[in-house]
Coordinates of C-alpha atoms in Angstrom, one line a residue:
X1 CA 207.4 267.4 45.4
X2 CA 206.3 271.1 45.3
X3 CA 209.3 272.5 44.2
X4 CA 208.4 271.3 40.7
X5 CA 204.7 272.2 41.0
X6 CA 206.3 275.5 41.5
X7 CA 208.5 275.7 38.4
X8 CA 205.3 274.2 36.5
X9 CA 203.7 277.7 37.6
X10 CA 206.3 280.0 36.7
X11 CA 206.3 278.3 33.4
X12 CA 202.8 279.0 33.0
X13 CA 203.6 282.9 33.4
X14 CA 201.9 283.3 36.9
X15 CA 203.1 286.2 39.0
X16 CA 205.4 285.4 42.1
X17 CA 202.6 286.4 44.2
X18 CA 199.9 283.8 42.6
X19 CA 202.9 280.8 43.0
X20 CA 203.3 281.8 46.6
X21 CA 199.4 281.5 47.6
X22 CA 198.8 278.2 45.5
X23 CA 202.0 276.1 47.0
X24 CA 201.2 277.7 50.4
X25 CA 197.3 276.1 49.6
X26 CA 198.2 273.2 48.2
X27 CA 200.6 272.2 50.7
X28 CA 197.9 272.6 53.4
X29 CA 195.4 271.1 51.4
X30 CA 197.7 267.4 51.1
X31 CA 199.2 267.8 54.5
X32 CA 195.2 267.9 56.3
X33 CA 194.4 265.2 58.3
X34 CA 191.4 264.9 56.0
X35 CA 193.2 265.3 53.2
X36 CA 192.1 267.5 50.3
X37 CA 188.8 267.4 50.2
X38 CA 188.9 267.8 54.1
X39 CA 190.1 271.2 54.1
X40 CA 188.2 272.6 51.4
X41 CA 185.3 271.2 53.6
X42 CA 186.9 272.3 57.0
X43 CA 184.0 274.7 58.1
X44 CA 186.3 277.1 59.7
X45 CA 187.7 278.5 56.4
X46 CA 186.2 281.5 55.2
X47 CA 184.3 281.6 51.9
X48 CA 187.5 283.0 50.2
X49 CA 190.1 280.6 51.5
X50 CA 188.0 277.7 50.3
X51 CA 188.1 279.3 47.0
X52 CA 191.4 280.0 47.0
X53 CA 192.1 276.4 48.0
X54 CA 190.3 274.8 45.6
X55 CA 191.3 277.1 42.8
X56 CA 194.9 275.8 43.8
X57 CA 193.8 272.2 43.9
X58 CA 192.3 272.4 40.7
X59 CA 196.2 273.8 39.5
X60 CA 197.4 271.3 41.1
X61 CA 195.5 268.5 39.5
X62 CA 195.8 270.3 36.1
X63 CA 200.2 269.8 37.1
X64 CA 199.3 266.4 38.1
X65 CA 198.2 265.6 34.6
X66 CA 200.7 267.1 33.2
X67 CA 203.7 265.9 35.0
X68 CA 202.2 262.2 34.3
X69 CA 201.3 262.0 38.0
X70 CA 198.1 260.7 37.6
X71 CA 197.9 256.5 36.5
X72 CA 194.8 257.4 35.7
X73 CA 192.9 261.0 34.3
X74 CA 189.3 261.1 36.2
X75 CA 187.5 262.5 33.7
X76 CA 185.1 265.0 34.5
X77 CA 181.8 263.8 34.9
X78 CA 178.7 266.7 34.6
X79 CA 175.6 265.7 36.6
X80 CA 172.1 265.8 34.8
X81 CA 171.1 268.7 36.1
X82 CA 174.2 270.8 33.7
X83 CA 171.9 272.5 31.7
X84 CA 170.4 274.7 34.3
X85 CA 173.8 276.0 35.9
X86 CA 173.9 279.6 34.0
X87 CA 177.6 279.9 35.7
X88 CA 178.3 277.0 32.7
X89 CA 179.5 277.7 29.1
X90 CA 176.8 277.2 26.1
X91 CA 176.6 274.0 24.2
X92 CA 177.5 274.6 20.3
X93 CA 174.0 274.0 19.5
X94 CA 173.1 276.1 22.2
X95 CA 175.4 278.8 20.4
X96 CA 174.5 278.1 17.3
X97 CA 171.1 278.7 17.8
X98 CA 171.6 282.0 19.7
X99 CA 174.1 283.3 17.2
X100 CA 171.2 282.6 13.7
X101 CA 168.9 284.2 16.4
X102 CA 170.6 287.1 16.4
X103 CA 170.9 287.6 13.0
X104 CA 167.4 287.5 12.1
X105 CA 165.9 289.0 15.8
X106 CA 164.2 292.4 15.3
X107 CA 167.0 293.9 17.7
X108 CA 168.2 297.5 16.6
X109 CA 171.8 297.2 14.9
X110 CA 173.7 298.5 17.6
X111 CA 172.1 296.1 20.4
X112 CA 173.0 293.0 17.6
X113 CA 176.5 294.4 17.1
X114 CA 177.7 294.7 21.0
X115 CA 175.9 291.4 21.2
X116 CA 177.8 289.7 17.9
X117 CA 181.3 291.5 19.0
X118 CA 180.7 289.6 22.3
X119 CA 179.5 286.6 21.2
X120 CA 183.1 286.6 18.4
X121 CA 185.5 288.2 20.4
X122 CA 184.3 287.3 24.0
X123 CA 184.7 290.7 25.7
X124 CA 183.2 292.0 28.6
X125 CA 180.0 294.0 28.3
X126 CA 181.5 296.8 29.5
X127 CA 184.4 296.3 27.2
X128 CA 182.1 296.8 24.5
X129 CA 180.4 299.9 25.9
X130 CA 183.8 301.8 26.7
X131 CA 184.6 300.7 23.0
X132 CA 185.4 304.3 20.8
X133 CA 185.1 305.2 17.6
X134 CA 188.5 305.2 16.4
X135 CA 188.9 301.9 17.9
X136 CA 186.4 300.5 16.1
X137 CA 187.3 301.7 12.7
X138 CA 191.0 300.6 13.4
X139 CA 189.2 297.4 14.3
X140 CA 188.0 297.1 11.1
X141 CA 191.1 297.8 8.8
X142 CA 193.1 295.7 10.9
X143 CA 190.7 293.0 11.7
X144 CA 192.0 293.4 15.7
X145 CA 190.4 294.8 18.6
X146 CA 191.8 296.7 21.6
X147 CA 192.0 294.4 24.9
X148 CA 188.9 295.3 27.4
X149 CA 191.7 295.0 29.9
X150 CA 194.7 296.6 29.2
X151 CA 193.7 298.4 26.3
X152 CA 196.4 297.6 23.8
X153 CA 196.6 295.5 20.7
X154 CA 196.2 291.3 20.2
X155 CA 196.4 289.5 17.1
X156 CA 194.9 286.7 18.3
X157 CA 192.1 285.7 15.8
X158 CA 188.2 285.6 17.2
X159 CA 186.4 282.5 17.0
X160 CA 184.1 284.1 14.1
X161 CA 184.5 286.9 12.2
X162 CA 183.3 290.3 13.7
X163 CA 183.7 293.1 11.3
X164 CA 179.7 293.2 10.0
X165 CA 179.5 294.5 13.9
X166 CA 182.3 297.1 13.9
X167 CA 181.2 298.0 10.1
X168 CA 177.0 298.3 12.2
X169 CA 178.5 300.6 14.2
X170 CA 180.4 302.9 12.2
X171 CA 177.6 303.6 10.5
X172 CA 176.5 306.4 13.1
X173 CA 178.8 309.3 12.4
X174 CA 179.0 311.0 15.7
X175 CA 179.2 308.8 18.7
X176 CA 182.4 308.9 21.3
X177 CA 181.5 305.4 22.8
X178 CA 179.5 302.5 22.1
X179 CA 177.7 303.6 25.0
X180 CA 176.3 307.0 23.6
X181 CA 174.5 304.5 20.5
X182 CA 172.8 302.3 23.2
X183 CA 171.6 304.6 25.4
X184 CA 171.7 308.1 23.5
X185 CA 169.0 309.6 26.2
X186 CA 170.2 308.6 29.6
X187 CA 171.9 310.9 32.0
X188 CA 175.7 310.5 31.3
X189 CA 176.1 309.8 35.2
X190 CA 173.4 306.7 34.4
X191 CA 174.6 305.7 30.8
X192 CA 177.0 302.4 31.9
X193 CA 174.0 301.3 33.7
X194 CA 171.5 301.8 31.1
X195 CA 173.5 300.5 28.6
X196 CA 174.1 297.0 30.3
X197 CA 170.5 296.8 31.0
X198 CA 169.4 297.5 27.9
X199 CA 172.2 294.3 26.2
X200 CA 170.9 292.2 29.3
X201 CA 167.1 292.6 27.7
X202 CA 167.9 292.2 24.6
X203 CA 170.1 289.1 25.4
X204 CA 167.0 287.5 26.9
X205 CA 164.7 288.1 23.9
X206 CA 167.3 286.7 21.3
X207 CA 167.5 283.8 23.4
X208 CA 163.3 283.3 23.5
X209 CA 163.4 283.6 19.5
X210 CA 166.1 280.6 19.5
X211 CA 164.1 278.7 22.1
X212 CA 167.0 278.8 24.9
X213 CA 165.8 279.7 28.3
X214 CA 165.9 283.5 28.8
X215 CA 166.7 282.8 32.9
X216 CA 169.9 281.3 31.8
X217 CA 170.8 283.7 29.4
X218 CA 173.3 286.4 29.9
X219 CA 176.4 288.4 28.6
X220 CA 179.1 286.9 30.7
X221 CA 177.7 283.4 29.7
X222 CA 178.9 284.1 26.0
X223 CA 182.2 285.4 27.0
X224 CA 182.5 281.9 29.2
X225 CA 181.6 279.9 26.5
X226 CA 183.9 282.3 23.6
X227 CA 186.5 281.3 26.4
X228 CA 186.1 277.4 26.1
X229 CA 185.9 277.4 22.2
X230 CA 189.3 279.4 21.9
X231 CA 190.6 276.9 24.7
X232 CA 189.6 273.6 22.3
X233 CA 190.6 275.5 19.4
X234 CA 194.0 276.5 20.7
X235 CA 194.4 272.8 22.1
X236 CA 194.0 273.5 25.5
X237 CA 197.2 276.4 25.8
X238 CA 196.3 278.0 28.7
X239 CA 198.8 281.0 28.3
X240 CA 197.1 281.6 24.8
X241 CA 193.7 281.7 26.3
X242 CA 195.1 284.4 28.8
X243 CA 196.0 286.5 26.1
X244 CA 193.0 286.3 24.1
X245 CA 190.6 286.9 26.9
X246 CA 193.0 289.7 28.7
X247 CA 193.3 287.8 32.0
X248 CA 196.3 288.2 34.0
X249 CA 196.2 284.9 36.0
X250 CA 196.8 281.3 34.7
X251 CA 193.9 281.0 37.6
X252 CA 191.6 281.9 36.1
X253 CA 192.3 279.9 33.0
X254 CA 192.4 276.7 34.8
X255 CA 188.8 277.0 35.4
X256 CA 187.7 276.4 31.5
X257 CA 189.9 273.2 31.0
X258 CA 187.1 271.1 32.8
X259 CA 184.7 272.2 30.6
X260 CA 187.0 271.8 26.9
X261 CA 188.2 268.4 28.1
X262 CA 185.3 267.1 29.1
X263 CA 184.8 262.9 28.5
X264 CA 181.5 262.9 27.0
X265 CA 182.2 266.4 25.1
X266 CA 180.3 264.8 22.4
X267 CA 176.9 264.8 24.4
X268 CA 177.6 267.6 26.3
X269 CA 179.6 270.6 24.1
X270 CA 178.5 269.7 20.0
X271 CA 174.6 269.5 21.7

């Protein structure tokens, strides 16, 4: 039974090491007395085995569905209360409203474009920051952008178009990173730090002016919800989304497939 599960792993393009921890979890997990659920529950695991179990259950399930295990999918239901977990992606109306927000907030034009080229291209906000010059002007003539991870090329389209925000930025001649154009006057030791402050801030205004709740509102909540739009949009290929967001780890993937395949995605994703 798990020698499959393991071939459905190594097909996926995780590492040796990742297919070694998941089978080892998994076969714990259906082998517990309690069964699954009984040894993610088991109070004697540390907080980081229990994630690592139940990132391997959800794998496992994901296989499951896959393989035509499963008579029947349980869909995943989300409680009432989904709106007020920041850790979930943005509805499209949420987005929507955020991204026309944006456009017309009173933000300076280098705070909009890190916040557009996240908001397009899903990077990290320090991704953004470490972004140089040259990178962005071969961003623009090639309509690509350099991996926030491993630093080299991807063709893989964004979900909106983001030249306007490389083309913002180019417009300040002499600047090494994006970092120097948000936060020209901080101490160079302090300038990361400034920097993401200063896209946090202006995050949670943008979101006041399109009537989200600022609380709820941050950077890494765009890239999660870039992350689920490529997902539907790539019909749910996992190692496609691993390229596009520069993860390393079908893992980490698995995580967003919940949220793109949801039953009621018509009441929960279009708003």
């Amino acid at each position: 039974m798990y020698e499959n599960y393991v071939k459905w792993l190594r097909k996926y393009g995780s590492s040796e090491g990742t297919v070694e921890v998941y089978e080892r979890n998994v076969r714990l997990a259906m082998e517990h007395k309690g069964g699954p659920l009984g040894r993610i529950l088991d109070r004697t695991l540390a907080p980081k085995t229990r994630r690592a179990v139940m990132a391997a259950m959800r794998s496992w399930a994901r296989y499951s569905e896959d393989e035509g295990l499963l008579k029947e999918l349980r869909q995943v239901k989300l409680p009432p209360n989904v709106r007020k977990n920041p850790k979930l992606p943005m509805t499209a109306r949420e987005y929507s409203a955020f991204v026309k927000a944006l456009d017309r907030s009173g933000e300076s034009a280098v705070l909009k474009a890190v916040l557009g080229i996240i908001a397009t291209r899903g990077f990290r906000v320090g991704g953004v920051l470490r972004l140089t010059r040259e990178e962005a002007a071969q961003g623009l003539r090639r309509g690509i952008l350099p991996s926030d991870t491993s630093g080299k090329y991807r063709p893989e389209a964004s979900i909106a178009p983001f030249k306007k925000h490389l083309q913002a930025l180019l417009e300040y001649r002499t600047w090494t990173s994006v970092e120097d154009l948000v936060s020209p006057s901080a101490d160079p030791d302090r300038r990361r730090k400034s920097a993401t402050i200063a896209v946090e801030r202006a995050m949670r205004r943008v979101a006041v002016e399109a009537g989200l709740d600022p609380e709820e509102m941050y950077p890494h909540r765009l890239r999660r919800t870039v992350a689920v739009m490529f997902l539907q949009k790539a019909n749910n290929d996992l190692p496609k989304l691993c390229a596009f967001m520069g993860w390393r780890d079908l893992s980490t993937a698995m995580q967003y497939v919940d949220y793109a395949k949801l039953e009621d995605i018509e009441a929960i994703w279009s708003g």
